[in-house]
Amino acid sequence: MKAFDALYAERHVTRAGQRIGLSQSAMSGALTRLREVFSDELFVRSPTGMQPTPRADDLAGPISSSLRLMRSVLQDDRFDPAAADQIVSIAMTDYAAFVLLPPLLARLAVEAPRLDLRVRGIFGKDEVVDLLDSGEVSLALSVPVDTSARILTRALLREGFACIARPGHPAFAEHADIEAFAEAPHLLVSPEGDRAGLVDRKLAALGLARRVVLSLPQFLVAPFVVADTDLIATLASRVAGRFAAANLGIVVHEPPIPLSDWPLAMMWHRRVDDHPATAWLRDCIAGIAASA
């Protein structure tokens, strides 16, 4: 059962063996016995790893629950971060990594110095559920997604918007109006490659439109482009503030139109809800987000 649980989480025979202290040949033997017991292939090789069959998906929850129950009976399952020696995989948007990863690593260095993180990028909402379902990651930090009961969600923070521009940009002069803002060239950050966003919808409601000269999948290059051009970028407030504090040659302005804030959430699969290391890490991340 431990072999099945490890294979379902890792989707790789060698990594699954490392997870529970078995050699590759021993794991292969365990898989053969599992297939005989359940009269099913359970895991089928594919270009992306060992993919579970529908029968394996049905077994995963009950087996995971049974193992947790057995551990709780046979041993003290409390988590000691100072002694933890393991790897936790997390999926993060660029925003979540930019805002939360530095303070999280600083805390881990003190409280859990041997706990290692593996971070996977998120570039579209549809990725979150797939990554959690597959077991490729234990946690995902992103805007909340529509999920089923198997995906659990915890709110982390709410974020607003700010504009960045070069110093002295005419769109933010003392007497500049909303028309000057709309007529200026703009930079749009869209991980999913959209050519329009919230700003465009708000301008359209006022009968205005802007020209998006540059659309980017990530925001890290935005301040360098903005500093050397007349482009305006509307970014997450915390991101804009940190860019300005880094003396990159930009100025932060309040958007000239009201823009609703948005949530950042932490999500995980129900099968790891009781996992001690993951639960401890969730509390760490929530605490860091509360003061971000």
PDB file of C-alpha atoms in Angstrom:
ATOM      1  CA  MET A   1       0.000   0.000   0.000  1.00  0.00           C
ATOM      2  CA  LYS A   2       2.919   2.367   0.710  1.00  0.00           C
ATOM      3  CA  ALA A   3       4.306   1.529  -2.735  1.00  0.00           C
ATOM      4  CA  PHE A   4       0.962   2.325  -4.363  1.00  0.00           C
ATOM      5  CA  ASP A   5       0.695   5.624  -2.472  1.00  0.00           C
ATOM      6  CA  ALA A   6       4.234   6.616  -3.491  1.00  0.00           C
ATOM      7  CA  LEU A   7       3.652   5.695  -7.141  1.00  0.00           C
ATOM      8  CA  TYR A   8       0.426   7.660  -7.235  1.00  0.00           C
ATOM      9  CA  ALA A   9       2.173  10.732  -5.833  1.00  0.00           C
ATOM     10  CA  GLU A  10       5.398  10.550  -7.861  1.00  0.00           C
ATOM     11  CA  ARG A  11       4.242   8.931 -11.158  1.00  0.00           C
ATOM     12  CA  HIS A  12       7.798   7.579 -11.469  1.00  0.00           C
ATOM     13  CA  VAL A  13       9.135   4.203 -10.274  1.00  0.00           C
ATOM     14  CA  THR A  14      12.594   5.416  -9.202  1.00  0.00           C
ATOM     15  CA  ARG A  15      11.330   8.527  -7.402  1.00  0.00           C
ATOM     16  CA  ALA A  16       8.589   6.507  -5.727  1.00  0.00           C
ATOM     17  CA  GLY A  17      11.205   4.059  -4.462  1.00  0.00           C
ATOM     18  CA  GLN A  18      13.344   6.896  -3.101  1.00  0.00           C
ATOM     19  CA  ARG A  19      10.276   8.294  -1.361  1.00  0.00           C
ATOM     20  CA  ILE A  20       9.798   5.105   0.714  1.00  0.00           C
ATOM     21  CA  GLY A  21      13.349   3.738   0.776  1.00  0.00           C
ATOM     22  CA  LEU A  22      13.110   1.003  -1.864  1.00  0.00           C
ATOM     23  CA  SER A  23      15.313   0.293  -4.873  1.00  0.00           C
ATOM     24  CA  GLN A  24      13.966   0.580  -8.410  1.00  0.00           C
ATOM     25  CA  SER A  25      13.814  -3.215  -8.744  1.00  0.00           C
ATOM     26  CA  ALA A  26      11.961  -3.558  -5.445  1.00  0.00           C
ATOM     27  CA  MET A  27       9.447  -0.914  -6.551  1.00  0.00           C
ATOM     28  CA  SER A  28       8.967  -2.697  -9.875  1.00  0.00           C
ATOM     29  CA  GLY A  29       8.305  -5.903  -7.969  1.00  0.00           C
ATOM     30  CA  ALA A  30       5.802  -4.143  -5.717  1.00  0.00           C
ATOM     31  CA  LEU A  31       3.999  -2.771  -8.769  1.00  0.00           C
ATOM     32  CA  THR A  32       3.813  -6.256 -10.275  1.00  0.00           C
ATOM     33  CA  ARG A  33       2.244  -7.610  -7.072  1.00  0.00           C
ATOM     34  CA  LEU A  34      -0.215  -4.706  -6.926  1.00  0.00           C
ATOM     35  CA  ARG A  35      -1.299  -5.406 -10.484  1.00  0.00           C
ATOM     36  CA  GLU A  36      -1.899  -9.031  -9.577  1.00  0.00           C
ATOM     37  CA  VAL A  37      -3.866  -8.172  -6.428  1.00  0.00           C
ATOM     38  CA  PHE A  38      -6.147  -5.676  -8.148  1.00  0.00           C
ATOM     39  CA  SER A  39      -6.269  -7.331 -11.586  1.00  0.00           C
ATOM     40  CA  ASP A  40      -5.496  -3.993 -13.229  1.00  0.00           C
ATOM     41  CA  GLU A  41      -2.482  -2.280 -14.794  1.00  0.00           C
ATOM     42  CA  LEU A  42      -2.899   0.554 -12.235  1.00  0.00           C
ATOM     43  CA  PHE A  43      -0.066   2.656 -13.745  1.00  0.00           C
ATOM     44  CA  VAL A  44       0.673   2.870 -17.466  1.00  0.00           C
ATOM     45  CA  ARG A  45       3.886   4.311 -18.925  1.00  0.00           C
ATOM     46  CA  SER A  46       3.505   7.523 -20.931  1.00  0.00           C
ATOM     47  CA  PRO A  47       5.829  10.310 -22.157  1.00  0.00           C
ATOM     48  CA  THR A  48       4.990  12.285 -18.984  1.00  0.00           C
ATOM     49  CA  GLY A  49       5.449   9.429 -16.513  1.00  0.00           C
ATOM     50  CA  MET A  50       3.416   6.599 -15.053  1.00  0.00           C
ATOM     51  CA  GLN A  51      -0.216   7.606 -15.521  1.00  0.00           C
ATOM     52  CA  PRO A  52      -2.824   6.039 -13.206  1.00  0.00           C
ATOM     53  CA  THR A  53      -5.703   4.048 -14.621  1.00  0.00           C
ATOM     54  CA  PRO A  54      -9.298   4.829 -13.534  1.00  0.00           C
ATOM     55  CA  ARG A  55      -9.031   1.904 -11.090  1.00  0.00           C
ATOM     56  CA  ALA A  56      -5.923   3.484  -9.527  1.00  0.00           C
ATOM     57  CA  ASP A  57      -7.738   6.815  -9.208  1.00  0.00           C
ATOM     58  CA  ASP A  58     -10.537   5.026  -7.360  1.00  0.00           C
ATOM     59  CA  LEU A  59      -8.079   3.348  -4.992  1.00  0.00           C
ATOM     60  CA  ALA A  60      -5.918   6.393  -4.245  1.00  0.00           C
ATOM     61  CA  GLY A  61      -8.187   8.064  -1.707  1.00  0.00           C
ATOM     62  CA  PRO A  62      -9.032   4.984   0.373  1.00  0.00           C
ATOM     63  CA  ILE A  63      -5.422   3.777   0.410  1.00  0.00           C
ATOM     64  CA  SER A  64      -4.109   7.200   1.451  1.00  0.00           C
ATOM     65  CA  SER A  65      -6.702   7.422   4.226  1.00  0.00           C
ATOM     66  CA  SER A  66      -5.882   3.909   5.420  1.00  0.00           C
ATOM     67  CA  LEU A  67      -2.163   4.672   5.596  1.00  0.00           C
ATOM     68  CA  ARG A  68      -2.799   7.870   7.573  1.00  0.00           C
ATOM     69  CA  LEU A  69      -4.940   5.896  10.028  1.00  0.00           C
ATOM     70  CA  MET A  70      -2.258   3.217  10.410  1.00  0.00           C
ATOM     71  CA  ARG A  71       0.459   5.831  11.012  1.00  0.00           C
ATOM     72  CA  SER A  72      -1.650   7.554  13.651  1.00  0.00           C
ATOM     73  CA  VAL A  73      -2.063   4.225  15.474  1.00  0.00           C
ATOM     74  CA  LEU A  74       1.542   3.029  15.177  1.00  0.00           C
ATOM     75  CA  GLN A  75       3.565   6.186  15.717  1.00  0.00           C
ATOM     76  CA  ASP A  76       3.597   9.781  16.867  1.00  0.00           C
ATOM     77  CA  ASP A  77       2.783  11.684  13.675  1.00  0.00           C
ATOM     78  CA  ARG A  78       3.678  15.131  14.949  1.00  0.00           C
ATOM     79  CA  PHE A  79       5.880  17.182  12.646  1.00  0.00           C
ATOM     80  CA  ASP A  80       9.197  18.585  13.861  1.00  0.00           C
ATOM     81  CA  PRO A  81      10.304  21.226  11.327  1.00  0.00           C
ATOM     82  CA  ALA A  82      13.799  21.434  12.800  1.00  0.00           C
ATOM     83  CA  ALA A  83      14.354  17.743  12.055  1.00  0.00           C
ATOM     84  CA  ALA A  84      12.470  17.602   8.738  1.00  0.00           C
ATOM     85  CA  ASP A  85      14.575  16.350   5.848  1.00  0.00           C
ATOM     86  CA  GLN A  86      12.347  16.287   2.784  1.00  0.00           C
ATOM     87  CA  ILE A  87      11.243  18.070  -0.365  1.00  0.00           C
ATOM     88  CA  VAL A  88       7.905  19.825  -0.833  1.00  0.00           C
ATOM     89  CA  SER A  89       6.767  20.855  -4.314  1.00  0.00           C
ATOM     90  CA  ILE A  90       4.727  24.043  -4.706  1.00  0.00           C
ATOM     91  CA  ALA A  91       3.155  25.634  -7.777  1.00  0.00           C
ATOM     92  CA  MET A  92       3.201  29.441  -7.762  1.00  0.00           C
ATOM     93  CA  THR A  93       2.283  32.275 -10.045  1.00  0.00           C
ATOM     94  CA  ASP A  94       5.043  34.813 -10.634  1.00  0.00           C
ATOM     95  CA  TYR A  95       3.202  37.204  -8.317  1.00  0.00           C
ATOM     96  CA  ALA A  96       2.999  34.694  -5.457  1.00  0.00           C
ATOM     97  CA  ALA A  97       6.675  33.807  -5.801  1.00  0.00           C
ATOM     98  CA  PHE A  98       7.732  37.469  -5.979  1.00  0.00           C
ATOM     99  CA  VAL A  99       5.789  38.485  -2.865  1.00  0.00           C
ATOM    100  CA  LEU A 100       5.910  35.384  -0.662  1.00  0.00           C
ATOM    101  CA  LEU A 101       8.930  33.271  -1.602  1.00  0.00           C
ATOM    102  CA  PRO A 102      11.733  35.471  -0.139  1.00  0.00           C
ATOM    103  CA  PRO A 103      10.190  35.737   3.362  1.00  0.00           C
ATOM    104  CA  LEU A 104       9.166  32.068   3.237  1.00  0.00           C
ATOM    105  CA  LEU A 105      12.735  30.957   2.512  1.00  0.00           C
ATOM    106  CA  ALA A 106      14.039  33.220   5.267  1.00  0.00           C
ATOM    107  CA  ARG A 107      11.687  31.548   7.751  1.00  0.00           C
ATOM    108  CA  LEU A 108      12.543  28.041   6.565  1.00  0.00           C
ATOM    109  CA  ALA A 109      16.250  28.777   6.981  1.00  0.00           C
ATOM    110  CA  VAL A 110      15.622  29.353  10.690  1.00  0.00           C
ATOM    111  CA  GLU A 111      12.822  26.909  11.524  1.00  0.00           C
ATOM    112  CA  ALA A 112      13.226  24.098   8.973  1.00  0.00           C
ATOM    113  CA  PRO A 113      16.766  24.372   7.559  1.00  0.00           C
ATOM    114  CA  ARG A 114      16.657  20.954   5.832  1.00  0.00           C
ATOM    115  CA  LEU A 115      13.228  21.333   4.265  1.00  0.00           C
ATOM    116  CA  ASP A 116      13.730  21.965   0.534  1.00  0.00           C
ATOM    117  CA  LEU A 117      11.243  23.522  -1.881  1.00  0.00           C
ATOM    118  CA  ARG A 118      10.681  22.777  -5.548  1.00  0.00           C
ATOM    119  CA  VAL A 119       8.697  25.537  -7.259  1.00  0.00           C
ATOM    120  CA  ARG A 120       6.676  24.994 -10.424  1.00  0.00           C
ATOM    121  CA  GLY A 121       5.370  28.003 -12.376  1.00  0.00           C
ATOM    122  CA  ILE A 122       1.671  28.552 -13.062  1.00  0.00           C
ATOM    123  CA  PHE A 123       0.850  30.237 -16.358  1.00  0.00           C
ATOM    124  CA  GLY A 124      -2.871  29.525 -16.604  1.00  0.00           C
ATOM    125  CA  LYS A 125      -5.748  28.845 -14.231  1.00  0.00           C
ATOM    126  CA  ASP A 126      -6.416  25.423 -15.741  1.00  0.00           C
ATOM    127  CA  GLU A 127      -2.984  24.213 -14.630  1.00  0.00           C
ATOM    128  CA  VAL A 128      -3.742  24.409 -10.911  1.00  0.00           C
ATOM    129  CA  VAL A 129      -6.213  21.534 -10.671  1.00  0.00           C
ATOM    130  CA  ASP A 130      -4.160  19.328 -13.013  1.00  0.00           C
ATOM    131  CA  LEU A 131      -0.996  19.821 -10.924  1.00  0.00           C
ATOM    132  CA  LEU A 132      -2.787  19.056  -7.663  1.00  0.00           C
ATOM    133  CA  ASP A 133      -4.730  16.111  -9.080  1.00  0.00           C
ATOM    134  CA  SER A 134      -1.590  14.548 -10.504  1.00  0.00           C
ATOM    135  CA  GLY A 135       0.322  14.904  -7.245  1.00  0.00           C
ATOM    136  CA  GLU A 136       3.079  16.812  -9.038  1.00  0.00           C
ATOM    137  CA  VAL A 137       2.770  19.531  -6.381  1.00  0.00           C
ATOM    138  CA  SER A 138       1.433  19.558  -2.825  1.00  0.00           C
ATOM    139  CA  LEU A 139       0.356  23.213  -2.796  1.00  0.00           C
ATOM    140  CA  ALA A 140      -0.630  25.833  -5.361  1.00  0.00           C
ATOM    141  CA  LEU A 141      -0.595  29.604  -4.815  1.00  0.00           C
ATOM    142  CA  SER A 142      -2.728  31.418  -7.359  1.00  0.00           C
ATOM    143  CA  VAL A 143      -5.980  33.244  -7.836  1.00  0.00           C
ATOM    144  CA  PRO A 144      -8.742  30.877  -6.669  1.00  0.00           C
ATOM    145  CA  VAL A 145     -10.018  28.465  -9.283  1.00  0.00           C
ATOM    146  CA  ASP A 146     -13.357  26.715  -9.604  1.00  0.00           C
ATOM    147  CA  THR A 147     -12.771  23.276  -8.152  1.00  0.00           C
ATOM    148  CA  SER A 148     -14.576  20.251  -6.839  1.00  0.00           C
ATOM    149  CA  ALA A 149     -14.705  19.104  -3.231  1.00  0.00           C
ATOM    150  CA  ARG A 150     -11.335  17.331  -3.614  1.00  0.00           C
ATOM    151  CA  ILE A 151      -9.455  20.657  -3.845  1.00  0.00           C
ATOM    152  CA  LEU A 152      -9.304  22.695  -0.627  1.00  0.00           C
ATOM    153  CA  THR A 153      -8.739  26.466  -0.591  1.00  0.00           C
ATOM    154  CA  ARG A 154      -7.452  28.988   1.963  1.00  0.00           C
ATOM    155  CA  ALA A 155      -7.540  32.735   1.308  1.00  0.00           C
ATOM    156  CA  LEU A 156      -4.150  34.439   1.702  1.00  0.00           C
ATOM    157  CA  LEU A 157      -4.416  38.128   0.809  1.00  0.00           C
ATOM    158  CA  ARG A 158      -6.088  40.672  -1.420  1.00  0.00           C
ATOM    159  CA  GLU A 159      -4.144  42.772  -3.905  1.00  0.00           C
ATOM    160  CA  GLY A 160      -4.850  46.042  -5.655  1.00  0.00           C
ATOM    161  CA  PHE A 161      -3.355  47.801  -8.657  1.00  0.00           C
ATOM    162  CA  ALA A 162      -0.890  50.617  -9.266  1.00  0.00           C
ATOM    163  CA  CYS A 163       0.547  52.212 -12.384  1.00  0.00           C
ATOM    164  CA  ILE A 164       4.238  52.618 -13.102  1.00  0.00           C
ATOM    165  CA  ALA A 165       5.730  55.107 -15.553  1.00  0.00           C
ATOM    166  CA  ARG A 166       8.960  56.958 -16.174  1.00  0.00           C
ATOM    167  CA  PRO A 167       9.490  60.120 -14.122  1.00  0.00           C
ATOM    168  CA  GLY A 168       7.709  63.116 -15.638  1.00  0.00           C
ATOM    169  CA  HIS A 169       5.348  61.085 -17.803  1.00  0.00           C
ATOM    170  CA  PRO A 170       2.732  63.488 -19.238  1.00  0.00           C
ATOM    171  CA  ALA A 171      -0.157  61.090 -18.523  1.00  0.00           C
ATOM    172  CA  PHE A 172       0.402  61.695 -14.813  1.00  0.00           C
ATOM    173  CA  ALA A 173       1.101  65.437 -14.944  1.00  0.00           C
ATOM    174  CA  GLU A 174      -0.770  67.600 -12.457  1.00  0.00           C
ATOM    175  CA  HIS A 175      -3.646  68.469 -14.775  1.00  0.00           C
ATOM    176  CA  ALA A 176      -3.665  65.306 -16.890  1.00  0.00           C
ATOM    177  CA  ASP A 177      -7.047  63.629 -17.299  1.00  0.00           C
ATOM    178  CA  ILE A 178      -8.297  60.143 -18.043  1.00  0.00           C
ATOM    179  CA  GLU A 179      -8.076  60.813 -21.767  1.00  0.00           C
ATOM    180  CA  ALA A 180      -4.324  61.420 -21.462  1.00  0.00           C
ATOM    181  CA  PHE A 181      -3.994  58.089 -19.688  1.00  0.00           C
ATOM    182  CA  ALA A 182      -5.973  56.283 -22.388  1.00  0.00           C
ATOM    183  CA  GLU A 183      -4.018  57.901 -25.225  1.00  0.00           C
ATOM    184  CA  ALA A 184      -0.628  56.882 -23.801  1.00  0.00           C
ATOM    185  CA  PRO A 185       1.003  53.633 -24.987  1.00  0.00           C
ATOM    186  CA  HIS A 186       0.545  50.775 -22.535  1.00  0.00           C
ATOM    187  CA  LEU A 187       2.250  47.558 -21.454  1.00  0.00           C
ATOM    188  CA  LEU A 188      -0.024  44.660 -20.469  1.00  0.00           C
ATOM    189  CA  VAL A 189       1.110  41.735 -18.330  1.00  0.00           C
ATOM    190  CA  SER A 190      -0.954  38.652 -19.143  1.00  0.00           C
ATOM    191  CA  PRO A 191       0.344  35.144 -18.330  1.00  0.00           C
ATOM    192  CA  GLU A 192      -2.341  33.682 -20.611  1.00  0.00           C
ATOM    193  CA  GLY A 193      -1.481  35.962 -23.553  1.00  0.00           C
ATOM    194  CA  ASP A 194      -4.618  38.129 -23.506  1.00  0.00           C
ATOM    195  CA  ARG A 195      -4.595  41.386 -25.429  1.00  0.00           C
ATOM    196  CA  ALA A 196      -7.052  43.093 -23.084  1.00  0.00           C
ATOM    197  CA  GLY A 197      -7.561  43.193 -19.339  1.00  0.00           C
ATOM    198  CA  LEU A 198      -9.386  44.916 -16.502  1.00  0.00           C
ATOM    199  CA  VAL A 199      -8.096  48.352 -17.495  1.00  0.00           C
ATOM    200  CA  ASP A 200      -9.486  47.932 -21.009  1.00  0.00           C
ATOM    201  CA  ARG A 201     -12.904  46.934 -19.663  1.00  0.00           C
ATOM    202  CA  LYS A 202     -13.016  49.936 -17.344  1.00  0.00           C
ATOM    203  CA  LEU A 203     -11.974  52.298 -20.130  1.00  0.00           C
ATOM    204  CA  ALA A 204     -14.553  50.779 -22.474  1.00  0.00           C
ATOM    205  CA  ALA A 205     -17.269  51.523 -19.914  1.00  0.00           C
ATOM    206  CA  LEU A 206     -16.232  55.191 -20.192  1.00  0.00           C
ATOM    207  CA  GLY A 207     -16.239  55.097 -23.979  1.00  0.00           C
ATOM    208  CA  LEU A 208     -12.444  55.060 -24.158  1.00  0.00           C
ATOM    209  CA  ALA A 209      -9.818  52.631 -25.445  1.00  0.00           C
ATOM    210  CA  ARG A 210      -6.079  52.337 -25.033  1.00  0.00           C
ATOM    211  CA  ARG A 211      -3.336  50.975 -27.266  1.00  0.00           C
ATOM    212  CA  VAL A 212      -1.433  48.010 -25.824  1.00  0.00           C
ATOM    213  CA  VAL A 213       1.956  48.337 -27.479  1.00  0.00           C
ATOM    214  CA  LEU A 214       3.487  45.411 -25.624  1.00  0.00           C
ATOM    215  CA  SER A 215       1.946  42.325 -24.018  1.00  0.00           C
ATOM    216  CA  LEU A 216       4.149  40.201 -21.729  1.00  0.00           C
ATOM    217  CA  PRO A 217       3.611  36.843 -19.992  1.00  0.00           C
ATOM    218  CA  GLN A 218       5.631  37.958 -16.922  1.00  0.00           C
ATOM    219  CA  PHE A 219       6.067  41.246 -15.097  1.00  0.00           C
ATOM    220  CA  LEU A 220       9.792  41.102 -14.240  1.00  0.00           C
ATOM    221  CA  VAL A 221      10.952  42.946 -17.380  1.00  0.00           C
ATOM    222  CA  ALA A 222       8.158  45.542 -17.155  1.00  0.00           C
ATOM    223  CA  PRO A 223       9.971  48.196 -15.042  1.00  0.00           C
ATOM    224  CA  PHE A 224      13.003  48.166 -17.318  1.00  0.00           C
ATOM    225  CA  VAL A 225      10.848  48.709 -20.406  1.00  0.00           C
ATOM    226  CA  VAL A 226       8.793  51.402 -18.681  1.00  0.00           C
ATOM    227  CA  ALA A 227      11.879  53.269 -17.412  1.00  0.00           C
ATOM    228  CA  ASP A 228      13.231  53.722 -20.954  1.00  0.00           C
ATOM    229  CA  THR A 229       9.981  54.402 -22.845  1.00  0.00           C
ATOM    230  CA  ASP A 230       6.661  56.220 -22.615  1.00  0.00           C
ATOM    231  CA  LEU A 231       4.811  52.991 -21.901  1.00  0.00           C
ATOM    232  CA  ILE A 232       2.591  52.751 -18.816  1.00  0.00           C
ATOM    233  CA  ALA A 233       2.131  49.462 -16.969  1.00  0.00           C
ATOM    234  CA  THR A 234      -0.642  48.666 -14.511  1.00  0.00           C
ATOM    235  CA  LEU A 235       0.645  46.060 -12.058  1.00  0.00           C
ATOM    236  CA  ALA A 236      -0.136  44.534  -8.686  1.00  0.00           C
ATOM    237  CA  SER A 237       0.412  47.181  -6.009  1.00  0.00           C
ATOM    238  CA  ARG A 238       2.956  45.218  -3.983  1.00  0.00           C
ATOM    239  CA  VAL A 239       4.961  44.468  -7.124  1.00  0.00           C
ATOM    240  CA  ALA A 240       4.916  48.106  -8.275  1.00  0.00           C
ATOM    241  CA  GLY A 241       5.994  49.289  -4.828  1.00  0.00           C
ATOM    242  CA  ARG A 242       8.964  46.936  -4.700  1.00  0.00           C
ATOM    243  CA  PHE A 243      10.053  47.934  -8.185  1.00  0.00           C
ATOM    244  CA  ALA A 244       9.987  51.606  -7.190  1.00  0.00           C
ATOM    245  CA  ALA A 245      11.917  50.900  -3.982  1.00  0.00           C
ATOM    246  CA  ALA A 246      14.652  49.230  -6.049  1.00  0.00           C
ATOM    247  CA  ASN A 247      15.454  52.549  -7.779  1.00  0.00           C
ATOM    248  CA  LEU A 248      14.804  51.237 -11.278  1.00  0.00           C
ATOM    249  CA  GLY A 249      13.940  54.661 -12.697  1.00  0.00           C
ATOM    250  CA  ILE A 250      10.156  54.443 -12.405  1.00  0.00           C
ATOM    251  CA  VAL A 251       7.444  56.228 -10.444  1.00  0.00           C
ATOM    252  CA  VAL A 252       4.329  54.631  -8.933  1.00  0.00           C
ATOM    253  CA  HIS A 253       0.947  56.313  -9.471  1.00  0.00           C
ATOM    254  CA  GLU A 254      -2.608  55.604  -8.420  1.00  0.00           C
ATOM    255  CA  PRO A 255      -4.640  54.410 -11.427  1.00  0.00           C
ATOM    256  CA  PRO A 256      -6.871  57.205 -12.743  1.00  0.00           C
ATOM    257  CA  ILE A 257      -9.802  54.753 -12.878  1.00  0.00           C
ATOM    258  CA  PRO A 258     -11.188  52.581 -10.063  1.00  0.00           C
ATOM    259  CA  LEU A 259      -9.908  49.001 -10.303  1.00  0.00           C
ATOM    260  CA  SER A 260     -11.233  46.197  -8.108  1.00  0.00           C
ATOM    261  CA  ASP A 261      -8.738  44.277  -6.006  1.00  0.00           C
ATOM    262  CA  TRP A 262      -8.292  40.527  -6.395  1.00  0.00           C
ATOM    263  CA  PRO A 263      -7.536  37.535  -4.139  1.00  0.00           C
ATOM    264  CA  LEU A 264      -4.548  35.266  -3.815  1.00  0.00           C
ATOM    265  CA  ALA A 265      -5.347  31.803  -2.460  1.00  0.00           C
ATOM    266  CA  MET A 266      -3.558  28.638  -1.405  1.00  0.00           C
ATOM    267  CA  MET A 267      -4.965  25.343  -2.696  1.00  0.00           C
ATOM    268  CA  TRP A 268      -4.186  21.702  -2.021  1.00  0.00           C
ATOM    269  CA  HIS A 269      -5.655  18.278  -2.707  1.00  0.00           C
ATOM    270  CA  ARG A 270      -7.767  16.680  -0.004  1.00  0.00           C
ATOM    271  CA  ARG A 271      -5.482  13.633   0.069  1.00  0.00           C
ATOM    272  CA  VAL A 272      -2.653  15.735   1.597  1.00  0.00           C
ATOM    273  CA  ASP A 273      -4.888  17.671   3.979  1.00  0.00           C
ATOM    274  CA  ASP A 274      -3.554  15.774   7.003  1.00  0.00           C
ATOM    275  CA  HIS A 275       0.044  15.482   5.849  1.00  0.00           C
ATOM    276  CA  PRO A 276       2.084  17.007   8.721  1.00  0.00           C
ATOM    277  CA  ALA A 277       4.798  18.727   6.671  1.00  0.00           C
ATOM    278  CA  THR A 278       2.298  20.175   4.203  1.00  0.00           C
ATOM    279  CA  ALA A 279      -0.006  21.352   6.984  1.00  0.00           C
ATOM    280  CA  TRP A 280       2.893  23.061   8.767  1.00  0.00           C
ATOM    281  CA  LEU A 281       4.014  24.716   5.542  1.00  0.00           C
ATOM    282  CA  ARG A 282       0.465  25.917   4.845  1.00  0.00           C
ATOM    283  CA  ASP A 283       0.405  27.672   8.214  1.00  0.00           C
ATOM    284  CA  CYS A 284       3.798  29.258   7.483  1.00  0.00           C
ATOM    285  CA  ILE A 285       2.650  30.605   4.144  1.00  0.00           C
ATOM    286  CA  ALA A 286      -0.620  31.919   5.595  1.00  0.00           C
ATOM    287  CA  GLY A 287       1.253  33.754   8.342  1.00  0.00           C
ATOM    288  CA  ILE A 288       3.678  35.327   5.865  1.00  0.00           C
ATOM    289  CA  ALA A 289       0.844  36.389   3.573  1.00  0.00           C
ATOM    290  CA  ALA A 290      -0.974  38.028   6.487  1.00  0.00           C
ATOM    291  CA  SER A 291       1.930  40.439   6.963  1.00  0.00           C
ATOM    292  CA  ALA A 292       2.940  40.857   3.313  1.00  0.00           C
TER     293      ALA A 292
END
